[in-house]
Coordinates of C-alpha atoms in Angstrom, one line a residue:
M17 CA -39.2 25.9 26.1
T18 CA -42.1 28.3 26.9
S19 CA -44.7 30.2 25.0
S20 CA -42.9 33.4 25.8
D21 CA -39.6 32.1 24.5
L22 CA -41.3 31.2 21.2
R23 CA -42.8 34.7 20.9
E24 CA -39.4 36.2 21.2
G25 CA -38.2 34.5 18.2
S26 CA -37.6 36.6 15.1
P27 CA -35.7 36.6 12.0
N28 CA -32.9 38.6 13.5
S29 CA -32.5 36.9 17.0
G30 CA -30.1 34.0 17.6
I31 CA -29.5 32.8 14.0
R32 CA -25.9 32.4 12.3
S33 CA -26.7 31.6 8.7
I34 CA -23.9 29.8 6.7
K35 CA -23.7 30.2 3.0
D36 CA -23.0 26.8 1.8
P37 CA -22.2 26.2 -2.0
I38 CA -24.1 22.9 -1.9
Y39 CA -27.2 23.5 0.3
D40 CA -27.5 27.1 0.2
Y41 CA -28.0 28.6 3.7
S42 CA -27.6 26.7 6.8
A43 CA -28.9 28.3 10.1
L44 CA -27.4 27.9 13.4
V45 CA -30.3 28.8 15.9
S46 CA -30.7 29.6 19.6
A47 CA -33.4 27.8 21.6
R48 CA -35.5 31.0 21.6
C49 CA -36.0 31.0 17.9
L50 CA -36.2 27.2 17.4
K51 CA -39.9 27.3 16.2
W52 CA -39.4 30.1 13.9
A53 CA -36.3 28.6 12.4
Y54 CA -38.2 25.4 11.8
L55 CA -40.8 27.1 9.8
L56 CA -38.0 28.9 7.8
H57 CA -36.5 25.4 7.2
E58 CA -39.8 24.1 5.9
S59 CA -40.2 27.1 3.4
I60 CA -36.5 27.5 2.1
C61 CA -34.9 24.1 3.1
R62 CA -32.6 25.6 5.8
V63 CA -31.0 23.1 8.1
V64 CA -31.9 23.8 11.7
L65 CA -29.3 22.9 14.4
L66 CA -30.4 22.0 17.8
P67 CA -29.6 24.7 20.4
A68 CA -26.3 23.3 21.8
V69 CA -24.7 22.5 18.4
S70 CA -22.9 25.7 18.1
K71 CA -21.1 25.0 21.4
F72 CA -19.1 22.2 19.5
I73 CA -18.6 24.3 16.3
D74 CA -16.8 27.0 18.3
T75 CA -14.0 25.0 19.7
R76 CA -10.3 24.7 18.8
Q77 CA -10.8 21.0 17.9
F78 CA -13.6 21.6 15.3
Q79 CA -12.1 24.9 13.8
R80 CA -8.9 22.9 13.2
L81 CA -10.6 21.2 10.3
R82 CA -10.5 24.6 8.4
N83 CA -6.9 23.7 7.8
I84 CA -7.1 20.2 6.5
K85 CA -7.9 19.8 2.8
Q86 CA -10.6 17.4 2.0
L87 CA -9.0 16.1 -1.1
G88 CA -5.6 15.6 0.5
T89 CA -2.9 15.8 -2.2
S90 CA -5.6 15.8 -5.1
Y91 CA -5.7 19.5 -4.5
Y92 CA -2.4 19.9 -6.2
V93 CA -3.9 18.4 -9.2
W94 CA -7.5 19.8 -9.0
P95 CA -7.1 23.6 -7.9
G96 CA -10.8 24.0 -7.6
G97 CA -10.6 21.2 -4.8
S98 CA -9.5 23.6 -2.1
H99 CA -12.3 22.9 0.2
N100 CA -11.6 21.6 3.8
R101 CA -13.0 19.0 6.2
F102 CA -14.8 21.8 8.0
E103 CA -17.3 22.6 5.5
H104 CA -17.7 18.8 4.6
C105 CA -18.5 18.2 8.3
L106 CA -21.2 20.9 8.3
G107 CA -22.6 19.3 5.2
V108 CA -22.8 15.9 6.8
M109 CA -24.4 17.4 9.8
H110 CA -27.1 19.1 7.7
L111 CA -27.9 15.8 5.8
A112 CA -27.9 13.8 9.0
K113 CA -30.5 16.0 10.5
V114 CA -32.5 16.1 7.3
M115 CA -32.7 12.3 7.3
V116 CA -33.3 11.7 10.8
D117 CA -36.1 14.3 10.8
H118 CA -37.5 12.5 7.8
L119 CA -37.4 9.0 9.4
S120 CA -39.0 10.4 12.7
L121 CA -42.2 11.2 10.6
Q122 CA -42.5 7.3 10.1
S123 CA -45.0 5.9 12.7
N124 CA -44.0 3.6 15.4
L125 CA -40.3 4.5 15.3
D126 CA -40.4 6.7 18.5
I127 CA -37.3 8.8 17.5
T128 CA -36.6 11.2 20.2
S129 CA -35.1 14.7 20.3
R130 CA -32.1 13.1 22.0
D131 CA -31.9 10.7 19.1
R132 CA -32.0 13.4 16.6
R133 CA -29.4 15.5 18.6
C134 CA -27.1 12.7 18.8
V135 CA -27.1 11.8 15.2
Q136 CA -26.6 15.4 14.1
L137 CA -23.5 15.7 16.4
A138 CA -22.1 12.4 14.9
G139 CA -22.5 13.9 11.5
L140 CA -20.8 17.0 12.6
L141 CA -17.8 15.4 14.4
H142 CA -17.3 12.3 12.4
D143 CA -14.1 13.7 10.7
L144 CA -12.7 15.4 13.8
G145 CA -9.7 13.1 13.9
H146 CA -8.3 13.5 10.3
G147 CA -4.7 14.3 10.1
P148 CA -2.7 16.3 7.7
F149 CA -3.9 15.8 4.0
S150 CA -6.7 13.6 5.2
H151 CA -6.5 9.9 4.3
V152 CA -2.9 10.3 3.3
F153 CA -2.0 10.6 7.1
D154 CA -3.9 7.5 8.5
G155 CA -3.6 5.4 5.3
Q156 CA -0.1 5.9 4.3
F157 CA 2.1 7.8 7.0
I158 CA 1.2 6.2 10.3
P159 CA 1.3 2.6 9.0
R160 CA 5.0 3.5 7.9
A161 CA 6.0 5.7 10.8
R162 CA 4.5 3.1 13.5
P163 CA 4.4 -0.3 11.9
G164 CA 1.8 -2.6 13.5
Y165 CA 0.1 0.2 15.3
Q166 CA -3.6 -0.1 14.6
W167 CA -4.9 3.5 14.4
K168 CA -7.4 5.3 11.9
H169 CA -8.8 8.6 12.0
E170 CA -12.2 7.5 13.5
D171 CA -10.2 6.6 16.6
A172 CA -8.7 10.2 16.8
S173 CA -12.1 11.5 16.2
E174 CA -13.4 10.0 19.3
L175 CA -10.2 11.0 21.3
M176 CA -10.8 14.6 20.0
F177 CA -14.3 14.5 21.0
E178 CA -13.5 13.7 24.6
A179 CA -10.9 16.3 24.5
M180 CA -13.4 18.9 23.2
L181 CA -16.0 18.0 26.1
A182 CA -13.4 18.4 28.7
E183 CA -11.6 21.6 27.6
N184 CA -14.7 23.5 26.7
E185 CA -16.9 22.3 29.6
I186 CA -19.4 21.0 27.5
D187 CA -21.9 19.0 29.7
L188 CA -23.2 16.0 27.7
P189 CA -24.6 12.9 29.6
R190 CA -22.1 9.8 29.5
K191 CA -24.7 7.8 27.7
D192 CA -25.1 10.3 25.0
V193 CA -21.3 10.5 24.6
E194 CA -21.1 6.7 24.1
F195 CA -24.1 7.0 21.6
V196 CA -22.3 9.7 19.5
R197 CA -19.0 7.8 19.5
D198 CA -20.8 4.6 18.4
L199 CA -22.6 6.5 15.6
I200 CA -19.2 7.9 14.4
A201 CA -17.8 4.3 14.4
G202 CA -21.0 2.9 12.8
V203 CA -21.1 0.1 15.3
D204 CA -23.2 -0.3 18.6
R205 CA -20.5 -1.2 21.0
H206 CA -22.8 -0.5 24.1
P207 CA -25.8 -2.8 23.7
Q208 CA -26.6 -2.2 27.1
N209 CA -27.9 1.3 26.2
K210 CA -30.4 -0.3 23.8
E211 CA -30.2 2.2 21.1
K212 CA -32.2 2.0 17.8
P213 CA -30.2 -0.1 15.3
Y214 CA -31.0 1.8 12.2
L215 CA -29.8 5.0 13.6
F216 CA -26.2 3.6 13.1
E217 CA -26.8 3.4 9.3
I218 CA -27.2 7.2 8.9
V219 CA -23.7 8.6 9.5
A220 CA -21.4 5.7 9.0
N221 CA -23.4 2.8 7.4
K222 CA -21.3 -0.5 7.6
Q223 CA -24.1 -2.5 6.1
N224 CA -24.0 -1.3 2.5
G225 CA -22.1 2.1 2.5
I226 CA -25.0 4.4 1.8
D227 CA -24.9 7.2 4.4
V228 CA -25.0 10.9 4.5
D229 CA -21.2 11.1 4.8
K230 CA -21.1 9.7 1.3
Y231 CA -24.0 11.8 0.2
D232 CA -22.0 15.0 1.0
Y233 CA -18.4 14.3 -0.1
I234 CA -19.6 12.9 -3.4
V235 CA -21.7 15.9 -4.3
R236 CA -19.4 18.5 -2.6
D237 CA -16.0 17.0 -4.3
T238 CA -17.8 16.7 -7.7
H239 CA -18.8 20.2 -7.4
Q240 CA -15.3 21.4 -6.4
V241 CA -13.4 19.8 -9.1
G242 CA -15.9 21.3 -11.7
G243 CA -18.7 18.9 -12.0
D244 CA -22.4 19.4 -11.5
K245 CA -23.3 19.8 -7.9
C246 CA -27.0 18.6 -8.8
N247 CA -25.8 15.2 -10.3
L248 CA -26.7 13.2 -7.1
A249 CA -30.2 13.1 -6.0
A250 CA -29.4 12.9 -2.3
L251 CA -32.5 14.5 -1.1
R252 CA -34.6 12.3 -3.2
L253 CA -32.9 9.2 -1.6
I254 CA -33.4 10.6 1.9
R255 CA -37.1 11.1 1.1
S256 CA -37.2 7.5 -0.3
S257 CA -35.8 6.0 2.9
R258 CA -37.9 4.2 5.5
V259 CA -37.2 1.8 8.3
I260 CA -38.2 -1.8 7.8
G261 CA -37.0 -4.4 10.2
N262 CA -34.6 -2.2 11.9
H263 CA -32.8 -1.4 8.7
I264 CA -33.1 1.6 6.3
A265 CA -34.7 0.7 2.9
Y266 CA -35.2 2.6 -0.2
S267 CA -38.0 2.5 -2.8
N268 CA -37.5 0.1 -5.7
K269 CA -38.0 3.3 -7.9
D270 CA -34.6 4.5 -6.7
I271 CA -32.6 1.4 -7.6
T272 CA -30.9 3.2 -10.5
N273 CA -30.3 6.3 -8.4
V274 CA -28.5 4.1 -5.7
F275 CA -26.4 2.5 -8.4
L276 CA -25.5 6.1 -9.6
L277 CA -24.4 6.9 -6.2
F278 CA -21.9 4.1 -6.1
Q279 CA -21.0 4.8 -9.7
E280 CA -20.1 8.4 -8.8
R281 CA -18.0 7.3 -5.9
W282 CA -15.9 5.0 -8.2
S283 CA -15.5 7.8 -10.7
L284 CA -14.2 10.2 -8.1
H285 CA -11.7 7.6 -6.9
K286 CA -10.7 6.7 -10.5
R287 CA -10.4 10.3 -11.7
V288 CA -9.7 12.4 -8.7
Y289 CA -8.6 10.6 -5.5
T290 CA -6.1 8.2 -7.1
H291 CA -4.9 10.6 -10.1
H292 CA -1.3 9.4 -10.8
A293 CA 0.1 12.8 -10.0
A294 CA -1.8 13.0 -6.7
K295 CA -0.4 9.7 -5.7
A296 CA 3.1 10.9 -6.6
I297 CA 2.6 13.8 -4.4
E298 CA 1.2 11.7 -1.8
Y299 CA 4.5 9.7 -1.6
M300 CA 6.4 12.8 -1.6
V301 CA 4.4 14.1 1.3
V302 CA 4.8 10.8 3.2
D303 CA 8.6 10.9 2.5
A304 CA 8.9 14.4 3.9
L305 CA 6.9 13.4 7.0
L306 CA 8.8 10.4 7.6
A307 CA 12.1 12.3 7.3
A308 CA 10.9 14.9 9.9
D309 CA 9.4 12.4 12.2
P310 CA 12.5 11.6 14.2
Y311 CA 12.9 15.3 15.0
L312 CA 9.3 16.7 15.0
K313 CA 7.8 13.5 16.5
I314 CA 4.8 13.9 14.3
S315 CA 3.5 10.2 14.7
E316 CA 3.6 10.6 18.6
Q317 CA 1.1 13.4 18.5
I318 CA -1.9 11.2 17.5
D319 CA -2.0 10.0 21.1
D320 CA -2.1 13.4 22.6
P321 CA -5.1 15.6 22.0
Q322 CA -3.4 18.7 23.3
R323 CA -0.7 18.3 20.5
Y324 CA -2.9 16.8 17.8
V325 CA -5.1 19.9 17.8
F326 CA -2.2 21.7 16.1
L327 CA -1.4 19.1 13.7
T328 CA -2.8 20.1 10.2
D329 CA -1.6 20.5 6.4
S330 CA 0.5 23.5 7.9
I331 CA 3.1 20.9 8.9
L332 CA 4.6 21.4 5.3
E333 CA 5.0 25.0 6.1
E334 CA 6.6 24.2 9.5
I335 CA 9.1 21.9 7.8
E336 CA 9.7 24.6 4.9
R337 CA 10.5 27.5 7.1
S338 CA 12.7 25.4 9.4
T339 CA 16.4 25.9 9.6
Q340 CA 17.4 22.9 11.6
P341 CA 19.9 20.5 9.8
E342 CA 17.8 17.5 11.0
L343 CA 15.1 18.7 8.7
S344 CA 17.2 19.2 5.5
I345 CA 15.9 16.1 3.7
A346 CA 12.3 17.0 4.5
R347 CA 12.9 20.5 3.3
E348 CA 14.4 19.3 0.2
L349 CA 11.3 17.2 -0.7
V350 CA 8.9 20.1 0.1
F351 CA 11.0 22.2 -2.2
R352 CA 10.6 19.6 -4.9
L353 CA 6.9 19.6 -4.4
R354 CA 6.7 23.5 -4.7
T355 CA 8.8 23.4 -7.9
R356 CA 6.8 20.6 -9.3
S357 CA 9.9 18.2 -9.6
L358 CA 7.6 15.2 -8.6
Y359 CA 8.2 11.6 -8.5
K360 CA 7.3 10.1 -11.9
C361 CA 4.8 7.5 -12.6
V362 CA 6.6 5.3 -15.1
D363 CA 4.1 2.6 -15.9
I364 CA 0.6 1.3 -14.9
L365 CA -1.4 -1.8 -15.3
Y366 CA -5.0 -2.4 -14.4
L367 CA -5.6 -5.7 -12.9
H368 CA -8.4 -8.0 -11.8
P369 CA -8.2 -8.4 -8.0
D370 CA -7.4 -12.2 -8.6
E371 CA -4.5 -11.2 -10.6
E372 CA -3.0 -9.0 -7.8
K373 CA -3.1 -11.9 -5.3
Q374 CA -1.1 -13.9 -8.0
I375 CA 1.8 -11.5 -8.4
K376 CA 1.9 -9.1 -5.4
L377 CA 4.8 -10.9 -4.1
L378 CA 6.6 -11.1 -7.3
V379 CA 6.6 -7.3 -8.3
T380 CA 8.6 -5.6 -5.8
S381 CA 11.0 -2.7 -5.8
E382 CA 14.0 -4.8 -5.2
R383 CA 13.2 -7.1 -8.2
I384 CA 12.5 -4.1 -10.4
A385 CA 15.7 -2.5 -9.5
H386 CA 17.6 -5.8 -10.1
E387 CA 16.1 -6.1 -13.6
A388 CA 16.7 -2.3 -14.4
N389 CA 20.5 -2.8 -13.7
R390 CA 20.6 -5.8 -15.8
I391 CA 19.2 -4.1 -18.6
R392 CA 21.5 -1.1 -17.9
T393 CA 24.5 -3.2 -18.4
Q394 CA 23.2 -4.6 -21.7
E395 CA 22.1 -1.2 -23.3
L396 CA 24.8 1.0 -24.8
K397 CA 22.7 4.1 -24.3
T398 CA 22.1 3.5 -20.6
L399 CA 25.5 2.7 -19.4
E400 CA 26.0 6.1 -18.4
S401 CA 23.0 6.2 -16.3
S402 CA 23.1 6.0 -12.5
E403 CA 22.6 2.5 -10.9
V404 CA 19.0 1.9 -9.8
T405 CA 18.5 1.2 -6.3
T406 CA 15.5 -0.1 -4.4
D407 CA 15.0 3.5 -3.0
D408 CA 14.5 4.7 -6.5
V409 CA 11.5 2.5 -7.1
I410 CA 8.0 2.7 -5.6
V411 CA 5.4 -0.1 -6.2
D412 CA 1.8 1.2 -5.6
W413 CA -1.3 -1.0 -5.3
T414 CA -4.4 0.9 -5.3
Y415 CA -7.9 -0.9 -4.9
V416 CA -10.4 1.0 -6.8
H417 CA -14.1 -0.1 -6.5
F418 CA -17.6 0.9 -6.2
G419 CA -17.7 1.0 -2.4
M420 CA -18.1 -2.6 -1.3
R421 CA -14.8 -4.1 -2.6
D422 CA -15.5 -6.6 -5.3
R423 CA -19.3 -7.0 -4.6
N424 CA -22.2 -5.5 -6.4
P425 CA -23.2 -3.0 -3.8
I426 CA -26.8 -3.1 -5.1
E427 CA -27.0 -6.6 -3.8
L428 CA -26.5 -5.2 -0.1
V429 CA -29.3 -2.6 -0.2
L430 CA -32.9 -3.3 0.9
F431 CA -35.6 -2.1 -1.2
Y432 CA -39.5 -1.9 -0.9
G433 CA -42.3 -1.4 -3.4
K434 CA -45.0 1.0 -3.1
H435 CA -47.7 -1.7 -2.7
N436 CA -45.8 -3.3 0.0
P437 CA -44.1 -0.3 1.9
N438 CA -43.5 -2.5 5.1
K439 CA -41.8 -5.4 3.3
A440 CA -38.1 -5.1 2.2
R441 CA -35.9 -7.3 0.2
H442 CA -32.8 -7.5 -1.9
A443 CA -33.0 -6.7 -5.6
R444 CA -32.0 -9.0 -8.4
P445 CA -30.7 -8.0 -11.8
E446 CA -34.1 -8.9 -13.4
D447 CA -35.8 -6.4 -10.9
Y448 CA -33.8 -3.4 -12.3
S449 CA -31.5 -3.8 -15.4
R450 CA -29.3 -6.2 -17.3
T451 CA -27.0 -3.5 -18.3
F452 CA -25.2 -2.9 -15.1
P453 CA -21.6 -3.9 -14.7
T454 CA -20.7 -7.4 -13.6
Q455 CA -17.2 -6.3 -12.2
F456 CA -17.0 -3.8 -9.4
A457 CA -13.3 -3.7 -8.6
E458 CA -9.8 -3.3 -10.0
V459 CA -6.4 -2.9 -8.9
N460 CA -4.2 -0.1 -10.2
L461 CA -0.6 -1.4 -10.2
R462 CA 1.5 1.8 -10.6
V463 CA 5.4 2.0 -10.5
F464 CA 6.9 5.2 -9.6
T465 CA 10.5 6.5 -9.5
R466 CA 11.8 9.2 -7.1
D467 CA 14.8 9.8 -9.5
R468 CA 13.4 11.2 -12.7
S469 CA 16.4 10.5 -14.7
L470 CA 15.7 6.8 -14.2
Y471 CA 12.3 6.7 -15.7
G472 CA 13.1 4.5 -18.8
L473 CA 15.2 2.2 -16.8
V474 CA 12.7 1.6 -14.1
Q475 CA 9.9 1.1 -16.5
A476 CA 12.2 -1.5 -18.5
G477 CA 12.9 -3.4 -15.2
F478 CA 9.2 -3.5 -14.3
R479 CA 8.1 -4.7 -17.8
S480 CA 10.8 -7.4 -17.7
I481 CA 9.4 -8.9 -14.6
I482 CA 5.7 -8.4 -16.0
R483 CA 6.8 -10.4 -19.1
Q484 CA 8.1 -13.3 -17.1
T485 CA 5.0 -13.4 -14.7
P486 CA 2.3 -15.7 -16.0
F487 CA -1.3 -14.7 -15.0
K488 CA -3.9 -17.6 -14.4
P489 CA -6.9 -16.6 -16.6
T490 CA -10.1 -15.5 -15.0
E491 CA -13.4 -15.2 -16.7
E492 CA -13.5 -11.4 -16.8
A493 CA -9.6 -10.6 -16.8
S494 CA -9.0 -12.8 -19.8
R495 CA -11.4 -10.8 -22.1
N496 CA -9.2 -9.3 -25.0
V497 CA -10.2 -6.4 -27.2
S498 CA -10.1 -7.7 -30.8
V499 CA -8.9 -4.9 -33.2
A500 CA -10.7 -6.6 -36.0
N501 CA -14.1 -6.1 -34.3
T502 CA -13.6 -2.4 -33.5
P503 CA -15.0 0.1 -36.1
I504 CA -11.9 2.2 -36.3
Q505 CA -8.6 0.3 -37.0
S506 CA -5.5 1.2 -35.1
T507 CA -2.6 2.5 -37.0
L508 CA -0.3 0.3 -34.8
A509 CA -0.9 -3.4 -34.1
L510 CA -1.7 -3.9 -30.4
P511 CA 0.8 -6.3 -28.8
N512 CA -0.5 -9.6 -28.4
E513 CA -0.8 -11.5 -25.1
V514 CA 1.6 -14.6 -24.8
V515 CA -0.3 -17.6 -23.7
T516 CA 1.6 -20.1 -21.7
G517 CA 1.3 -23.9 -21.9
S518 CA -0.6 -24.1 -18.6
G519 CA -3.1 -21.5 -19.9
G520 CA -1.7 -18.5 -18.2
R521 CA -0.9 -15.1 -19.8
L522 CA 2.0 -12.8 -20.0
Y523 CA 1.4 -9.1 -20.2
E524 CA 3.5 -7.2 -23.0
G525 CA 2.8 -4.0 -21.1
N526 CA 0.8 -0.9 -21.8
P527 CA 1.7 0.3 -25.3
F528 CA 0.5 3.9 -24.6
T529 CA 3.2 4.5 -21.8
L530 CA 6.2 2.6 -23.4
V531 CA 9.5 4.6 -23.5
P532 CA 13.0 3.5 -24.4
P533 CA 15.1 2.5 -21.4
S534 CA 17.4 5.6 -21.9
F535 CA 14.4 8.0 -21.5
A536 CA 14.8 10.5 -18.7
G537 CA 11.6 12.2 -17.3
S538 CA 11.1 15.9 -18.0
S539 CA 12.5 18.4 -15.8
G540 CA 9.4 19.6 -14.0
S541 CA 8.5 23.3 -14.0
P542 CA 9.6 24.9 -17.2
K543 CA 10.8 28.0 -15.3
L544 CA 13.5 25.9 -13.9
N545 CA 16.8 25.7 -15.6
S546 CA 18.0 22.7 -13.6
K547 CA 16.9 20.2 -11.2
R548 CA 17.7 19.7 -7.5
V549 CA 18.2 16.0 -7.3
L550 CA 17.4 13.8 -4.3
R551 CA 19.5 10.5 -4.4
P552 CA 18.4 7.8 -2.2
H553 CA 21.0 6.3 0.2
K554 CA 22.1 2.8 -1.0
S555 CA 21.6 1.0 2.2
H556 CA 18.0 1.4 2.9
S557 CA 15.0 -0.4 1.4
S558 CA 12.3 1.2 -0.6
L559 CA 9.2 2.9 0.9
S560 CA 7.1 1.5 -1.9
G561 CA 3.5 0.3 -1.2
T562 CA 4.6 -3.1 -0.6
S563 CA 8.0 -2.5 1.4
P564 CA 8.5 -2.3 5.0
A565 CA 8.7 1.1 6.6
P566 CA 11.4 2.5 9.0
G567 CA 10.5 2.8 12.6
P568 CA 9.7 6.0 14.4
G569 CA 13.3 6.6 15.1
E570 CA 14.7 5.7 11.8
S571 CA 15.6 7.7 8.7
I572 CA 13.8 7.0 5.5
G573 CA 17.1 6.4 3.8
L574 CA 17.2 9.5 1.7
S575 CA 20.5 11.4 1.7
L576 CA 21.7 14.8 0.4
T577 CA 25.2 14.6 1.6
S578 CA 26.3 12.4 -1.4
I579 CA 25.9 15.2 -4.0
E580 CA 27.2 18.7 -4.6
T581 CA 24.7 21.4 -5.6
S582 CA 25.1 24.6 -7.4
P583 CA 23.4 27.7 -6.2
V584 CA 20.4 26.8 -8.4
G585 CA 20.4 23.1 -7.3
Q586 CA 22.4 21.5 -10.1
T587 CA 24.5 18.6 -9.3
K588 CA 28.2 18.5 -10.1
R589 CA 27.7 15.6 -12.4
E590 CA 25.0 17.5 -14.5
R591 CA 27.5 20.4 -14.9
E592 CA 30.2 18.1 -16.1
E593 CA 27.8 16.5 -18.6
E594 CA 27.1 20.0 -20.0
G595 CA 30.8 20.4 -20.6
E596 CA 31.1 23.1 -17.6
D597 CA 34.1 22.7 -15.4
D598 CA 34.3 24.7 -12.2
G599 CA 36.2 27.4 -13.6
A600 CA 33.9 27.8 -16.7
S601 CA 31.1 28.0 -14.2
K602 CA 32.8 30.9 -12.2
K603 CA 33.4 32.7 -15.4
V604 CA 29.9 32.6 -16.5
R605 CA 28.6 33.6 -13.1
R606 CA 31.1 36.7 -13.0
E607 CA 30.0 37.8 -16.5

């Protein structure tokens, strides 16, 4: 850049400003106004992109992210969470540049302009490979559509990055391409290039989970679902960071802020990402995609960047407006989603991770269905209910934690003191607080039913299994809440846990979700006078969180041919139960 180029810079030349709800304005600048934009950044905290970054944004591969919801199916529960991967990636790019620019001020690090450019590109492109509904696609759909196939969205990000370079004729040195791909993966897979190790902890930190990706999605998602966008001091943590021994460390004054970062992550997973209705919709979307996969070949598109570029959340609309008979089951599922006739969560237990290991092989869709049918034959009020099949039952195991599984994430972070800023070590509880939690992970065991009318029976079958399953005691999981020690007494006595002779425990079930076996779920939207019922085909196994999935060419085992539906989707059996024969129905319609 010459001095004449700098003189040509002005507030109106070469700048594209982006109004971001989190970081205010972000500026896309040309080389000619780089110096002027840097001064602007210093004065009002705008991010400055390096000259070539706009080339990556203005591509089909990146613009595709406008059509992929950041929150996946949680958007159906939190209407404010309508933001997309597009703006999240811009935010991560912004924070990546802010952080690498801050670290470059530290002496003896020798961070080059090439380093800064590659880190910024990694932040921009790290989610390039997300599929429809974000983590639902690589976490749920692909493992069931292609069992045994090892694939995650980071793999697709690298694939789409390569396709972006080729299609748009972007000239980037091969060494830089490898560097950006490794930064996205968070692993240095090309040690021969001798990149700086600490740079791999900025975008995707595999050491302790503190990275700019987490900074952005926590503050952005919290803001979008109605929280305070300023509740995370991301910029303070960035300013606190420094490199010690090739790792990024933080001031000991920010130990609590680091903990709050992980706590907010846990809170979002607990409240938003794993909300029971969002999980129900997740299974419905996956069932619809699996039903459509043999015809649309959705799962095969992850290997072809020229097809994958069109695969977004719009896949549901593609299914919905189709007329092909091969997509009838998928269309019916999308219709149920639109009319809020969702799968129902019939019960939930919050378990210690050790308890999950003890019972995961015992709590299955097959066993729950068997127990439910046994109870059905014993209960007079449930004899008229349909027989429960394994396809009616979904068993979901969701691991919710602070970010590093069952470990205290603070233990993995390096800190320094202001009197010894070049020495870093891990913090002990006596160094920060004795009031932090001692457990950092739990397992949410949820049972869903695809057939809402079987709500009570499925719950009864699940509870019957739980009551027969002894849990070995653990120090934390065996703690009971004593009603006598609480300041407000319950109007109903809490069920006591049964202790076995070996010291194990038998759960009595969650008293707050208990219903009788004859209970049938609500009919969904109050505007619907009747339900469209999707009955599973008897010969297929469940697609629960623990059951094997069909192959790419197999049906998911859901059939609509076994029921007759009225023009409003009411089954013949439902009309008979309401005392309407065919003649009466015709008379009502004529009148």
